[in-house]
Amino acid sequence: VPAAIKKANPKTSSLLNKWLKKKPHDLRDQDDQVFRIRREVLQRTGQAKFRDLIRSAYVDTCAISGAFEQSALVAAHILPVKNKGRHSVNNGLLLRADLHNLFDSGLISVDRTYKVQVSSLVRDEKYRKFNGKKLKLPSSRRLWPDKNALNKHLKEIFVR
């Protein structure tokens, strides 16, 4: 089948010209961006299975608040995958989305005795009330959060 060569439209032509005029170090920057995007996609591999394992372990109930509205619950990593955390049930908690945001921001954590710690920076009483509250843990002890991961979150991510 013979191929036809068409002239690129002005927008495409402009992009190609800009790309062709770039210096080698500019192209390396693009390669780094592509690598970073690929890495982020790979990190997400296993996320669906992780979410299902966490939802099952916590019987679709927030470990902190006890909320059970499915659309509000998120499988949270104790140690982020990007920081060598794993997609394992022992590296996860099922949390309400707002509590997940606070957890990831280091404004809420959990100590080795499975008690919630709320940062002194949190002023809202609806979150402060969780301070010292014991987590609702999975019925099987083998599914409980890893104490070392919790301790690492508390020491390295939590903001006192």
PDB file of C-alpha atoms in Angstrom, residues 46-57 60 73-77 87 94:
ATOM      1  CA  GLY A  46      -1.250  -3.673  42.236  1.00  0.00           C
ATOM      2  CA  GLN A  47      -3.333  -0.791  43.588  1.00  0.00           C
ATOM      3  CA  ALA A  48      -6.686  -2.431  42.760  1.00  0.00           C
ATOM      4  CA  LYS A  49      -5.718  -5.694  44.456  1.00  0.00           C
ATOM      5  CA  PHE A  50      -4.403  -3.731  47.455  1.00  0.00           C
ATOM      6  CA  ARG A  51      -7.701  -1.826  47.730  1.00  0.00           C
ATOM      7  CA  ASP A  52      -9.694  -5.073  47.605  1.00  0.00           C
ATOM      8  CA  LEU A  53      -7.512  -6.706  50.277  1.00  0.00           C
ATOM      9  CA  ILE A  54      -7.830  -3.692  52.582  1.00  0.00           C
ATOM     10  CA  ARG A  55     -11.599  -3.372  52.089  1.00  0.00           C
ATOM     11  CA  SER A  56     -12.020  -7.056  52.858  1.00  0.00           C
ATOM     12  CA  ALA A  57      -9.732  -6.987  55.929  1.00  0.00           C
ATOM     13  CA  ASP A  60     -15.643  -2.000  54.445  1.00  0.00           C
ATOM     14  CA  LEU A  73     -13.572   4.995  51.979  1.00  0.00           C
ATOM     15  CA  VAL A  74     -10.024   4.776  50.629  1.00  0.00           C
ATOM     16  CA  ALA A  75      -7.303   2.151  51.000  1.00  0.00           C
ATOM     17  CA  ALA A  76      -4.388   4.067  52.511  1.00  0.00           C
ATOM     18  CA  HIS A  77      -0.762   2.979  52.507  1.00  0.00           C
ATOM     19  CA  HIS A  87       0.890  -3.114  48.408  1.00  0.00           C
ATOM     20  CA  LEU A  94      -9.089   1.582  55.317  1.00  0.00           C
TER      21      LEU A  94
END
